[in-house]
Coordinates of C-alpha atoms and ligand atoms in Angstrom, one line a residue:
X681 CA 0.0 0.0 0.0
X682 CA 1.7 3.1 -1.2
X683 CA -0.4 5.3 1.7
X684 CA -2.8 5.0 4.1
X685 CA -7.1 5.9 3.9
X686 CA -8.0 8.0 6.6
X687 CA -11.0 10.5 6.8
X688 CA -10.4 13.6 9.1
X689 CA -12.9 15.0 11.4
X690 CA -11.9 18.6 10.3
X691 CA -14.8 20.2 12.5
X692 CA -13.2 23.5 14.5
X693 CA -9.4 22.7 13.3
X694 CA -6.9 24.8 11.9
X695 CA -6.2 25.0 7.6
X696 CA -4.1 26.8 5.9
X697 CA -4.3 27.7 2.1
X698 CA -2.1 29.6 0.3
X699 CA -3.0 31.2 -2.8
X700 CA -5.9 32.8 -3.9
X701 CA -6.7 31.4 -7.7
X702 CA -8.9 28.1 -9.0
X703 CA -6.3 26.0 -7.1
X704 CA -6.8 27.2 -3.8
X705 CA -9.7 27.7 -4.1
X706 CA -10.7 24.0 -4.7
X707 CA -8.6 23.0 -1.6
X708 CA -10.3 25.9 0.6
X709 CA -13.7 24.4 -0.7
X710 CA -13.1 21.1 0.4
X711 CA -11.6 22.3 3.6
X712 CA -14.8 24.4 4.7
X713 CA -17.2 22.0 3.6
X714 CA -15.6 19.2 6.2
X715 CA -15.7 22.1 8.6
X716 CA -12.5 23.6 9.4
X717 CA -10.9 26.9 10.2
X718 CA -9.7 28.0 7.0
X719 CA -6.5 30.6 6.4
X720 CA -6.4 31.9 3.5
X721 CA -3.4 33.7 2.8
X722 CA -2.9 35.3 -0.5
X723 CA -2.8 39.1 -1.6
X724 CA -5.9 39.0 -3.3
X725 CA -8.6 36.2 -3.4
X726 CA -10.2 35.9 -6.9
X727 CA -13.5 35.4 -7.6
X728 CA -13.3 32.0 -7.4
X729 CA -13.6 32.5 -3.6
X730 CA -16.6 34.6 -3.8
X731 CA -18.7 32.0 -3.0
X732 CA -16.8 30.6 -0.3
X733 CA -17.4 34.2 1.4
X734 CA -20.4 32.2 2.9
X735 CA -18.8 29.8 5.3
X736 CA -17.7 31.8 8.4
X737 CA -14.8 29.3 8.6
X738 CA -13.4 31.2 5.9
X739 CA -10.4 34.4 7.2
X740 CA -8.3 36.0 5.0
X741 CA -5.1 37.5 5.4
X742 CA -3.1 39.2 2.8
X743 CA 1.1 39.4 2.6
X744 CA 3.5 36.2 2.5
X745 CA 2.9 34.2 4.8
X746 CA 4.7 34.3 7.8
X747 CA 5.8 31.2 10.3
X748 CA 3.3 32.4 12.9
X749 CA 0.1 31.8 10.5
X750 CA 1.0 27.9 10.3
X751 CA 1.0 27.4 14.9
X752 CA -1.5 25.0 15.1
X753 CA -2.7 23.8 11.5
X754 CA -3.3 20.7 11.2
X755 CA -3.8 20.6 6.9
X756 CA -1.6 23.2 4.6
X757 CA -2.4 23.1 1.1
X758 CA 0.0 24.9 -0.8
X759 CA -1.7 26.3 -3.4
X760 CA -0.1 29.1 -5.0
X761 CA 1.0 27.6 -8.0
X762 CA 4.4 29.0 -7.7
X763 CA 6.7 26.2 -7.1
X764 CA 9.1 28.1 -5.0
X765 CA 6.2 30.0 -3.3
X766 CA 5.3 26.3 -2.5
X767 CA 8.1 24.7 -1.5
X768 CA 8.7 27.8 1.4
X769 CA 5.0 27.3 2.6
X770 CA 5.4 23.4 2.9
X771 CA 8.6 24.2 5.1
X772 CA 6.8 26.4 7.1
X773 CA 3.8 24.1 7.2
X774 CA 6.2 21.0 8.4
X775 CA 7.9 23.2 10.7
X776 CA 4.7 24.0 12.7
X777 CA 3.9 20.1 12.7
X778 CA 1.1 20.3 9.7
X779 CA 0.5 17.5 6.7
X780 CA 1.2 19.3 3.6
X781 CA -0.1 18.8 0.3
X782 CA 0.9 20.7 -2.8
X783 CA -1.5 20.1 -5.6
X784 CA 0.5 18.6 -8.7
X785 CA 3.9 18.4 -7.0
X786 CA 3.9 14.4 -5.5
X787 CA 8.0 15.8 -4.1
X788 CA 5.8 18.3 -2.0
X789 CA 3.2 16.2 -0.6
X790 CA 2.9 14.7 2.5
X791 CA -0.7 13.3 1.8
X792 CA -2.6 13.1 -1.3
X793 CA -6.3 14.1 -1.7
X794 CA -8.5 11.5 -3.6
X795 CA -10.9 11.8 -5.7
X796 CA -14.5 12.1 -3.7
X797 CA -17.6 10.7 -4.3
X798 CA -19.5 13.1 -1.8
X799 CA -22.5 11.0 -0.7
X800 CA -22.8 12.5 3.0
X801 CA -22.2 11.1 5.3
X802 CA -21.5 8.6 2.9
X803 CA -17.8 9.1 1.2
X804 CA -15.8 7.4 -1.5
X805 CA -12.2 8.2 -1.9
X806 CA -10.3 7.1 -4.5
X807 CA -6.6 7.3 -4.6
X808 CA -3.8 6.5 -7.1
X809 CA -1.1 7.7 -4.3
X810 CA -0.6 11.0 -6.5
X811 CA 0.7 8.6 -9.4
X812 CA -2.7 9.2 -11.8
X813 CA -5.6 11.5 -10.8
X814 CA -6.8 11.1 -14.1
X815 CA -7.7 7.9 -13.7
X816 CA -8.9 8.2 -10.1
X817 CA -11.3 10.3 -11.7
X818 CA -12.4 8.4 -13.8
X819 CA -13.3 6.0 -11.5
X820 CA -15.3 8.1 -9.8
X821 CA -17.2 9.3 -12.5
X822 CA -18.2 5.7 -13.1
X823 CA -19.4 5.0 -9.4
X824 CA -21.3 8.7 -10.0
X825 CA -23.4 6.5 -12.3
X826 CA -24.0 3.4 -10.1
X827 CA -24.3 4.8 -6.7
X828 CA -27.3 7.1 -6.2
X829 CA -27.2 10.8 -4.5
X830 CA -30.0 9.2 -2.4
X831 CA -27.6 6.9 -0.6
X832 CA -26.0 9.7 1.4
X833 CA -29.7 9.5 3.0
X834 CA -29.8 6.0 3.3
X835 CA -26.1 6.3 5.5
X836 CA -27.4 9.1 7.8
X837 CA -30.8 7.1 8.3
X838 CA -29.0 4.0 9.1
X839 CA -26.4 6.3 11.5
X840 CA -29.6 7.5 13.0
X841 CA -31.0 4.0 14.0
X842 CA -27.6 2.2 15.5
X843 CA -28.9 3.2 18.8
X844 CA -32.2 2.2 18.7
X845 CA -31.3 -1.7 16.5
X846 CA -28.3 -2.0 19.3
X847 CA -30.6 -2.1 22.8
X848 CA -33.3 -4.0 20.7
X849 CA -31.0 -6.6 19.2
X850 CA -27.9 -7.1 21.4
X851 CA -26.0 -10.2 19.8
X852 CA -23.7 -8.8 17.6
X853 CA -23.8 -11.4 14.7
X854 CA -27.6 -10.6 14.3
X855 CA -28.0 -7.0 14.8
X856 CA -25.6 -7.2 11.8
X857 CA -27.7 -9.7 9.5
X858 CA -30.3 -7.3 10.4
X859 CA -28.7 -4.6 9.7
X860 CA -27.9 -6.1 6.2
X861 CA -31.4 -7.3 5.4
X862 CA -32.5 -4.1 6.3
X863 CA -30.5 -2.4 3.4
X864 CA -32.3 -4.4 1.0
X865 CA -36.3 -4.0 2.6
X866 CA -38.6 -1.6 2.2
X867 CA -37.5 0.4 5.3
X868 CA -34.4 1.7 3.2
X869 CA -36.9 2.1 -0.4
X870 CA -38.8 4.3 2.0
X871 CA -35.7 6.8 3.2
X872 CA -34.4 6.1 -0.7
X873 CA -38.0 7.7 -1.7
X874 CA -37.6 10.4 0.5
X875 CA -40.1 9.1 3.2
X876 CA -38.4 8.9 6.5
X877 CA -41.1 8.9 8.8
X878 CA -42.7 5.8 7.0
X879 CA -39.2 4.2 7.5
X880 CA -39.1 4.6 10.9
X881 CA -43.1 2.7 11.5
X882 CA -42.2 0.2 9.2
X883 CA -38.3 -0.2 11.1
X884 CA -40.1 -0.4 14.4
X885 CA -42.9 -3.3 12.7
X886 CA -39.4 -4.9 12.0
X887 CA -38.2 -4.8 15.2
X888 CA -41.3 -5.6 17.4
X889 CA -41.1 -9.0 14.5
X890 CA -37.8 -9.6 15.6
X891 CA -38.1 -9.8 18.8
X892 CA -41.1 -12.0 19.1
X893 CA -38.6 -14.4 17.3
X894 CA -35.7 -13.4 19.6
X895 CA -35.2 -16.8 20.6
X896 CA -35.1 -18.5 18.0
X897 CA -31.6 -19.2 16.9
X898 CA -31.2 -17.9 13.3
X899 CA -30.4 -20.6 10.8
X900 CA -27.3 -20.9 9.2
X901 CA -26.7 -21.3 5.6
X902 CA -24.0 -23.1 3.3
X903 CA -22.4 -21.0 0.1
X904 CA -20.8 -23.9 -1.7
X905 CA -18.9 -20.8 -4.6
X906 CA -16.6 -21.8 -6.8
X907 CA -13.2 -19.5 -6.4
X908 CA -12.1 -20.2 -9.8
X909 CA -8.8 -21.3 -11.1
X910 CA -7.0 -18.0 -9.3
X911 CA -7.4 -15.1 -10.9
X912 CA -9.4 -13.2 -8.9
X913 CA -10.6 -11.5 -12.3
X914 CA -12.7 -14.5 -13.1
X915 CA -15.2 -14.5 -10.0
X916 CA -18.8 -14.4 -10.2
X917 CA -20.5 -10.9 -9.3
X918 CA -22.1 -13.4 -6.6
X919 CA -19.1 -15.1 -5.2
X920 CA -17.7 -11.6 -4.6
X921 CA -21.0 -10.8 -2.9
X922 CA -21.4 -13.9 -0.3
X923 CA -17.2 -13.3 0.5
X924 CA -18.8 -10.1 1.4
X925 CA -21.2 -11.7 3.3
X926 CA -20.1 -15.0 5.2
X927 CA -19.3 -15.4 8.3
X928 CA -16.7 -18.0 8.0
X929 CA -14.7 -19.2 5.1
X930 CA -13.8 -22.6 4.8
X931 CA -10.6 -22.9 1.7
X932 CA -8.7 -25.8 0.9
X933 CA -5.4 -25.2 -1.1
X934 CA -6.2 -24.2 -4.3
X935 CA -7.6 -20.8 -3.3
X936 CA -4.5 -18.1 -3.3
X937 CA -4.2 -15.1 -1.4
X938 CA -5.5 -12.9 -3.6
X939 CA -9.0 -14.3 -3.4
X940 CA -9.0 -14.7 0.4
X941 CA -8.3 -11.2 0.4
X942 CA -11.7 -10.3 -0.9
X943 CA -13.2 -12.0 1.9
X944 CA -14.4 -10.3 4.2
X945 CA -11.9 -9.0 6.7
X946 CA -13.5 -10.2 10.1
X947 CA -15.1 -13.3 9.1
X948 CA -13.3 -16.7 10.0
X949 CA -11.3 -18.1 8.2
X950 CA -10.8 -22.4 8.4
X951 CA -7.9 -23.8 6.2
X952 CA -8.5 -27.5 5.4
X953 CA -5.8 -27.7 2.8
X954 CA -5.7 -31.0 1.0
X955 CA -2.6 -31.7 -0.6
X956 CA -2.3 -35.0 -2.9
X957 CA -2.5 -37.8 -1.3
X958 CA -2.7 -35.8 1.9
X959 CA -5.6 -34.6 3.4
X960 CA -5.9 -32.8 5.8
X961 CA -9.2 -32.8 6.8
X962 CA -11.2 -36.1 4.9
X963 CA -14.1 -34.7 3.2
X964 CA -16.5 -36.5 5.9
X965 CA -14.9 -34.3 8.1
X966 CA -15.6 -31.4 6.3
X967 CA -19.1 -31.7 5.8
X968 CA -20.0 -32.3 9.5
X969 CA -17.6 -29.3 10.2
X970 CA -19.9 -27.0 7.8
X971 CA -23.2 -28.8 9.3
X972 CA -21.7 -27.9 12.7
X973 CA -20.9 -24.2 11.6
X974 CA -24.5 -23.9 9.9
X975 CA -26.4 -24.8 12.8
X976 CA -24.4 -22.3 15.0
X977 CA -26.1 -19.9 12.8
X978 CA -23.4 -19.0 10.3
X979 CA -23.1 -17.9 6.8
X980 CA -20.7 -20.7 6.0
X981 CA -18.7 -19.7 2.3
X982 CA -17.0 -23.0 1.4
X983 CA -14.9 -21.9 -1.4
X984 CA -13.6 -24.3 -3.8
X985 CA -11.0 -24.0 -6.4
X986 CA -12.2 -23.6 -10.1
X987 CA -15.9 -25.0 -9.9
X988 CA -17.5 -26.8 -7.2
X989 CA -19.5 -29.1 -9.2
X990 CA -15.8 -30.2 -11.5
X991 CA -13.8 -32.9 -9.8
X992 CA -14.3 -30.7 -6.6
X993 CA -16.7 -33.1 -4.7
X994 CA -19.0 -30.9 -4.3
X995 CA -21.7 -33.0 -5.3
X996 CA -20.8 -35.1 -1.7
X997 CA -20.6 -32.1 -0.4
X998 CA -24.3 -31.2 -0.6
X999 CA -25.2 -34.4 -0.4
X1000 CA -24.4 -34.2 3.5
X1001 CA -26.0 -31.1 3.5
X1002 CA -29.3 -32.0 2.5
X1003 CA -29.4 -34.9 4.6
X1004 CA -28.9 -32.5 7.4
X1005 CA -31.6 -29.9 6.5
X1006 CA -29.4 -26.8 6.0
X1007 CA -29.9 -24.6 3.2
X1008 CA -27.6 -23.9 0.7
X1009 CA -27.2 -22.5 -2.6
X1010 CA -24.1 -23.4 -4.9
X1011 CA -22.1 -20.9 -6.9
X1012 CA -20.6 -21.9 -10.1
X1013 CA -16.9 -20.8 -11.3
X1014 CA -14.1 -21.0 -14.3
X1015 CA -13.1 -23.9 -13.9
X1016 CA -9.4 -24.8 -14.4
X1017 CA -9.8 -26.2 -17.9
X1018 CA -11.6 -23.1 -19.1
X1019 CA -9.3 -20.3 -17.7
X1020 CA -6.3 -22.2 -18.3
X1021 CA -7.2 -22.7 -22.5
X1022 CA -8.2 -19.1 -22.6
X1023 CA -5.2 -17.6 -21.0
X1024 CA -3.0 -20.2 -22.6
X1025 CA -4.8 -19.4 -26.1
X1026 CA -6.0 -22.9 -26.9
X1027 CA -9.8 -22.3 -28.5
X1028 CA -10.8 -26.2 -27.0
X1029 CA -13.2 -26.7 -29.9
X1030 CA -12.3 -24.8 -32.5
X1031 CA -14.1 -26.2 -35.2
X1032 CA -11.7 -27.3 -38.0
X1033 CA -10.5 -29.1 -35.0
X1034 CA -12.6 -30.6 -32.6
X1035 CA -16.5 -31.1 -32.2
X1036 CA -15.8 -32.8 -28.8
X1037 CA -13.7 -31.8 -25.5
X1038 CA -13.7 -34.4 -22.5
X1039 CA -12.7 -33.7 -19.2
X1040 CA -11.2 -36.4 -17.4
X1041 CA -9.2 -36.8 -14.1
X1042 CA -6.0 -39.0 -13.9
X1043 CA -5.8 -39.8 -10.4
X1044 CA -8.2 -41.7 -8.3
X1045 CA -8.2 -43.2 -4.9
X1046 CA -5.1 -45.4 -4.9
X1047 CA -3.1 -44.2 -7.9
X1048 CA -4.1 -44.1 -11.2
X1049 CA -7.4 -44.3 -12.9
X1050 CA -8.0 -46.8 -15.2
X1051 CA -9.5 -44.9 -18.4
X1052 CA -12.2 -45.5 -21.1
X1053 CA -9.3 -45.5 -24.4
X1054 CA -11.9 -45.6 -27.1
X1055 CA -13.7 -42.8 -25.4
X1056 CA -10.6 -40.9 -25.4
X1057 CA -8.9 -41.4 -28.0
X1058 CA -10.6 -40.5 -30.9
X1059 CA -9.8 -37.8 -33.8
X1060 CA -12.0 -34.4 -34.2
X1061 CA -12.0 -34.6 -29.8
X1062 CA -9.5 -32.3 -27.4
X1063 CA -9.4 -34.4 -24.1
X1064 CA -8.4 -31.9 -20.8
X1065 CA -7.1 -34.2 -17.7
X1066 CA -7.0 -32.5 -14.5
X1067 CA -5.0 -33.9 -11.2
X1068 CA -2.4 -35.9 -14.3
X1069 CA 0.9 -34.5 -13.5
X1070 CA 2.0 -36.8 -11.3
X1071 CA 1.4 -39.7 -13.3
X1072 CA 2.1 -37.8 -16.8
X1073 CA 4.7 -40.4 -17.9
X1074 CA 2.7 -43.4 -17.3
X1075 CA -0.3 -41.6 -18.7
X1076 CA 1.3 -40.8 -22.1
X1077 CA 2.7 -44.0 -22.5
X1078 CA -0.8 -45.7 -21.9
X1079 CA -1.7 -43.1 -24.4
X1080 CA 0.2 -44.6 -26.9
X1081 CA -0.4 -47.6 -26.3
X1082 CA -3.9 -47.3 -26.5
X1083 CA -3.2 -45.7 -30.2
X1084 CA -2.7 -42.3 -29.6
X1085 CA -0.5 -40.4 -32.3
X1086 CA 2.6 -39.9 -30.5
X1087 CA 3.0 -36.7 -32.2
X1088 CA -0.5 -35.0 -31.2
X1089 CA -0.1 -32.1 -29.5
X1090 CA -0.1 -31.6 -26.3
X1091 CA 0.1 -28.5 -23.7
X1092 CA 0.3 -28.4 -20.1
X1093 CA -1.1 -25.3 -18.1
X1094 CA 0.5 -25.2 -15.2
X1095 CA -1.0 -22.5 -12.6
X1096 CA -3.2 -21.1 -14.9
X1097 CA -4.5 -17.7 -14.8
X1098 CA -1.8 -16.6 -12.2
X1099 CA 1.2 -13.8 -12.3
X1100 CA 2.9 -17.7 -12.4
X1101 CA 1.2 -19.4 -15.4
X1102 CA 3.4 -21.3 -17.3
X1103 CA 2.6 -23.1 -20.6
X1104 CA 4.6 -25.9 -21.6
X1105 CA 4.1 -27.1 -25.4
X1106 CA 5.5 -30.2 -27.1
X1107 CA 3.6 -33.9 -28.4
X1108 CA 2.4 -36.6 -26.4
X1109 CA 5.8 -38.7 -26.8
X1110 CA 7.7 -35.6 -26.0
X1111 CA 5.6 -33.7 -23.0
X1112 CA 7.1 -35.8 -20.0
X1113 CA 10.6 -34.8 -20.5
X1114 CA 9.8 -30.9 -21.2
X1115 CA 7.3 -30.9 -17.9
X1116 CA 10.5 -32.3 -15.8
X1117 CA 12.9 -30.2 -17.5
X1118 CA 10.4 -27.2 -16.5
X1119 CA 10.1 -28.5 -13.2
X1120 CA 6.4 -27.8 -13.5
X1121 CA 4.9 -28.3 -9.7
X1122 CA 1.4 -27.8 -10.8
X1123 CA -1.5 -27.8 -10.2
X1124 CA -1.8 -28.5 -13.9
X1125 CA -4.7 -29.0 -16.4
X1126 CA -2.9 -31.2 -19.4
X1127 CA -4.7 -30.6 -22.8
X1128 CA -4.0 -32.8 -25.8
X1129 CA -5.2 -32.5 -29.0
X1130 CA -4.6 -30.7 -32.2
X1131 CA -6.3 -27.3 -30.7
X1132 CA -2.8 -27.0 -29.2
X1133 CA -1.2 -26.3 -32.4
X1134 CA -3.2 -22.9 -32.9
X1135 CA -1.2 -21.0 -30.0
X1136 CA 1.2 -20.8 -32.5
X1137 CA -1.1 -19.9 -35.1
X1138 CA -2.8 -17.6 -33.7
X1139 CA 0.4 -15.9 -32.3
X1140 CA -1.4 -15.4 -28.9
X1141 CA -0.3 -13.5 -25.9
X1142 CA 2.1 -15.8 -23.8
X1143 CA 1.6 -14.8 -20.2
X1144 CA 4.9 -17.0 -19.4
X1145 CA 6.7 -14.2 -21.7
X1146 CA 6.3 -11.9 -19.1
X1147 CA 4.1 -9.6 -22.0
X1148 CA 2.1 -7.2 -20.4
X1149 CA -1.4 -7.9 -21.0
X1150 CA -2.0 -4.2 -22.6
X1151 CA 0.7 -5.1 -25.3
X1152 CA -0.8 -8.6 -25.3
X1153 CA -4.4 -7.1 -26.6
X1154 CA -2.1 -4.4 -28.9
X1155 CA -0.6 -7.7 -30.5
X1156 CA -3.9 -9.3 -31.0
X1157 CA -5.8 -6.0 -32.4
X1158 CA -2.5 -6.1 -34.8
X1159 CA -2.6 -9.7 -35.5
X1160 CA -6.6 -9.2 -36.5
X1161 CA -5.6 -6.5 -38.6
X1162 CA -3.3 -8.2 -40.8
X1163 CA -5.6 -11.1 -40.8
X1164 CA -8.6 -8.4 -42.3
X1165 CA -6.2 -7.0 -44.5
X1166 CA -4.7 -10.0 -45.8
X1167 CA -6.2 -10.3 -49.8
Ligands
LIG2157 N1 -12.8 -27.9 -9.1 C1 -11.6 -27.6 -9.8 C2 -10.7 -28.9 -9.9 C3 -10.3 -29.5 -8.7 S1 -9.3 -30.9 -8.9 C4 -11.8 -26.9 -11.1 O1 -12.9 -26.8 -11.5 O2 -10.9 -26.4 -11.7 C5 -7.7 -30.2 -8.8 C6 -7.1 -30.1 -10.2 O3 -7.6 -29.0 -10.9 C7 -5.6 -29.9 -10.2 O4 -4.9 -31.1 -10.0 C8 -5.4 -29.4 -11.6 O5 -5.4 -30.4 -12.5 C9 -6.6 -28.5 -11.7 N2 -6.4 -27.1 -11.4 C10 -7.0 -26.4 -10.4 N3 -6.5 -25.1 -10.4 C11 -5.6 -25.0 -11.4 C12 -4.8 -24.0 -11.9 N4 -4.9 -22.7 -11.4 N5 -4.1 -24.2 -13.0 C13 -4.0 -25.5 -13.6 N6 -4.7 -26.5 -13.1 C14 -5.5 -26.3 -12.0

C-alpha cells in the first residue's frame, strides 16, 4: 500500500491555504465544507472564492505568509501555483507540525487528496497515491453512475438508527444480519424515496417482529462458490457478494491469497488444505464441520478452487448437507480447464479441430485411474485431464499404447490464470521430459489434442513471456488486422 485511507474529522481545526486562484480555491472548498478553520493567505482572493465568502470558517489575510500563521494547523495546502512560493510554505507548514499537500507536485506532498464521491455522510475516496488522478477520476465518474445521491440519506438514516437496533438486538452477529437485510427491505426504499417517517413505522414493525422471534436461533446457511482457477478477475459478481457476506470461510489449497483477500476482513477463516494424497481434513470431516458451523447460525462460504460441481466433490458435499436440512445455494466458477485454454490461447473446440472436448481426471483413490481408451482417444475430440501430472509419464505411454499419435499435440497449463502461469508445449511422446525439464509443480490441467497447435497460429499472448497484457491485446488487435487486411 503506497499510503494509508484516513477521513479527518476537520470540525473546528486549523487550515491553511495559500494562494488565492482556482487551485486554492478547490482545496479551501473542500476544507470548509468538512468544517474547518480556513487561512487563506494570498494578496488578493479571486472570484473564485466569492462563493466561499459564505462559510464563516473562511479568514483571509493578505502578505506572505509568515511562520506564525501555520501554529497550530493541522492541513496546509500549498496552493499558490508558484513552485518556490510552494516549496517555502510546505517548510513552514512542516515546521509548525502540519501535513502538507501541494496540488500537482507528488515531491511536495505529505498526503494526497483522492478523488471524492460526496454522498454524505457517505464518502468514496479514490486514490492513485498521486501517481494518476486522471484515472482516479475516472473512476469516480463511473461510481457517480452506479451509486445514487440518495444513498447519502440512506447512511445518515442507518447512523440515526444504530442506537435504537443496538438495545433492541444485542448479539452482535444478528443486529448485523439485520442490519444487512435491512438495506435491501422496504424500510431503506422508503428513506431512498424520501419518506423517512414511513421508515421509521415500518423499522419499528421490523423490530417488534424480531423480537417476538428473539429466541429463535437464526439458521445458518452453506455457500458452496466456486473460487475459480485464481485469478481473482474470473469470480462471479455473486461469489464476490457472499465473500462479502459470510461469516466464516472454509478454503482448501487451491484458493491463493488474492482471493482470500476479498473475503471479508472479520469473518473466520478455516484452512482444510488438501494436498495430494494428503488430506488434511477427509471430506466426511468437512461436511459435518460446515453442518456444525451452519447450525451455529453461520453464513458458512466453502470456497472451492475452479468450480465446485468439477472434480471438486462438491456433489458429496451437498449431499451431506441435504441430509442434514441446512440450506444452501451453490455458486458456479471457471473452472481450471476453461481459464487455463483461454489464458493459454488454446480455443478447445475450435471447429476445423474438434467437435468434442472431454474432461477427465488422472488420479483416483489409490493411484491411477484406469480410463475408457476408445472414449478418449478419438480424432476431431481435445481431451483436458486435471490432477495428471503426477502420473504424466505413465499416462502418455498408456496413451500410446492405447493408439494415440505420438506426435499429437499436447500443452500443459501449469497455474493457470496466475502472475505464475506457465505453458509448456510439445507432443504426447515428447511432453514428460519438457514438464520435468520445467520443473512444473502444478497444479496442472494437461490438454491434448490438435487445438494445441493454434497458439502458435494464432500468435497469442504468452503470459509466461512476461508480455504485459495491454501489449498482449495491442498484438492481438494487430494480429486481427493483418488477418482483415490479408487479400
Ligand atoms: N474444481 C476444480 C478442480 C479441482 S481438482 C476446477 O474446476 O478447476 C484439482 C485439479 O484441478 C488440479 O490437480 C489441476 O489439474 C486442476 N487445477 C486447479 N486449479 C488449477 C490452476 N490454477 N491451474 C491449472 N490447473 C488447475
Amino acid at each position: 500500500m503506497e499510503q494509508l485511507p484516513i477521513n479527518v474529522d476537520l470540525k473546528g481545526k486549523r487550515v491553511v491555504v495559500t494562494g488565492g486562484g482556482t487551485v486554492a480555491a478547490r482545496k479551501a472548498d473542500l476544507a470548509l465544507r468538512a468544517g474547518a478553520h480556513v487561512l487563506a493567505i494570498a494578496e488578493t482572493l479571486g472570484s473564485e472564492f466569492d462563493e466561499l465568502r459564505v462559510y464563516p470558517g473562511l479568514t483571509h489575510r493578505a502578505g506572505p505568509p509568515r511562520a506564525e500563521d501555520f501554529a497550530g494547523a493541522v492541513l496546509v495546502f500549498g496552493g499558490s501555483e508558484d513552485h518556490d512560493a510552494d516549496a517555502r510554505v510546505r517548510a513552514l507548514g512542516r515546521a509548525a507540525g502540519a501535513l502538507v499537500n501541494v496540488p500537482d507536485r507528488p515531491e511536495l506532498c505529505d498526503f494526497s487528496m483522492p478523488a471524492i464521491l460526496d454522498r454524505s455522510p457517505l464518502l468514496v475516496a479514490i486514490s492513485s497515491a498521486g501517481t494518476s488522478p486522471l484515472l482516479a477520476r475516472l473512476i469516480k465518474e463511473r461510481l457517480e453512475s452506479t451509486i445514487p445521491a440518495s444513498f447519502g440519506r440512506l447512511a445518515g438514516f442507518m447512523g440515526s438508527i444504530r442506537e435504537l437496533v443496538g438495545s433492541r438486538i444485542t448479539d452482535n452477529r444478528r443486529r448485523r444480519r439485520f442490519l444487512e437485510q435491512l438495506i435491501e427491505s422496504p424500510v431503506a426504499d422508503q428513506v431512498l424515496a424520501g419518506d423517512e417517517a414511513r421508515a421509521r413505522v415500518l423499522l419499528a414493525a421490523e423490530l417488534d417482529a424480531h423480537d417476538s422471534l428473539g429466541n429463535v436461533p437464526a439458521t445458518g446457511e452453506v455457500y458452496l462458490v466456486g473460487g475459480g482457477p485464481g485469478d481473482p478477475d474470473l469470480l462471479t459478481f455473486r461469489a464476490l457478494r457472499l465473500l462479502q457476506r459470510a461469516d466464516v470461510v472454509v478454503y482448501d489449497r487451491l484458493i491463493g491469497s488474492p482471493i482470500l483477500g476479498l473475503v471479508r476482513r472479520d469473518a473466520e477463516r478455516i484452512y482444510v488444505g488438501k494436498m495430494r494424497g494428503d488430506h488434511a481434513l477427509p471430506q466426511e470431516e468437512i461436511g459435518h464441520l460446515m453442518i456444525r458451523l451452519a447450525r451455529e447460525g453461520k453464513r458458512v462460504l466453502r470456497l472451492k478452487g475452479g468450480d465446485p460441481f468439477m472434480f471438486g466433490r462438491g456433489g458429496e458435499e451437498i449431499e451431506m448437507l441435504a441430509e442434514a436440512r441446512i440450506p444452501f445455494q451453490v455458486v458456479p466458477g471457471v473452472t481450471a480447464a476453461l481459464g487455463g485454454a483461454s489464458y493459454a490461447g488454446i480455443p478447445l473446440t475450435h471447429r476445423d479441430h474438434a467437435q468434442a472436448c472431454v474432461f477427465v481426471t488422472g488420479h483416483a483413490r489409490g493411484g491411477r485411474i484406469e480410463m475408457d481408451w476408445t472414449t478418449l482417444i478419438r480424432p476431431q475430440q481435445t481431451v483436458v485431464i486435471y490432477m495428471g501430472l503426477a502420473m504424466l509419464d505413465g499416462l502418455m505411454k498408456d496413451f500410446v499404447a492405447h493408439g494415440a499419435d505420438p506426435d499429437l499435440p499436447v500443452a500443459i497449463i501449469d497455474n493457470a490464470t496466475r502472475p505464475n502461469q506457465r505453458v509448456v508445449v510439445a507432443t504426447v511422446a515428447g511432453i514428460a521430459e519438457a514438464a520435468r525439464a520445467q520443473a512444473l509443480k502444478g497444479p496442472a490441467v494437461i490438454i491434448i489434442g490438435t487445438v494445441v497447435s493454434l497458439r502458435d497460429k494464432l500468435g497469442w499472448f504468452k503470459p509466461e513471456t512476461g508480455r504485459s497484457a495491454a501489449v498482449a491485446v495491442a498484438e492481438a488487435a494487430s494480429w486481427q488486422e493483418k488477418a482483415t487486411d490479408a487479400p
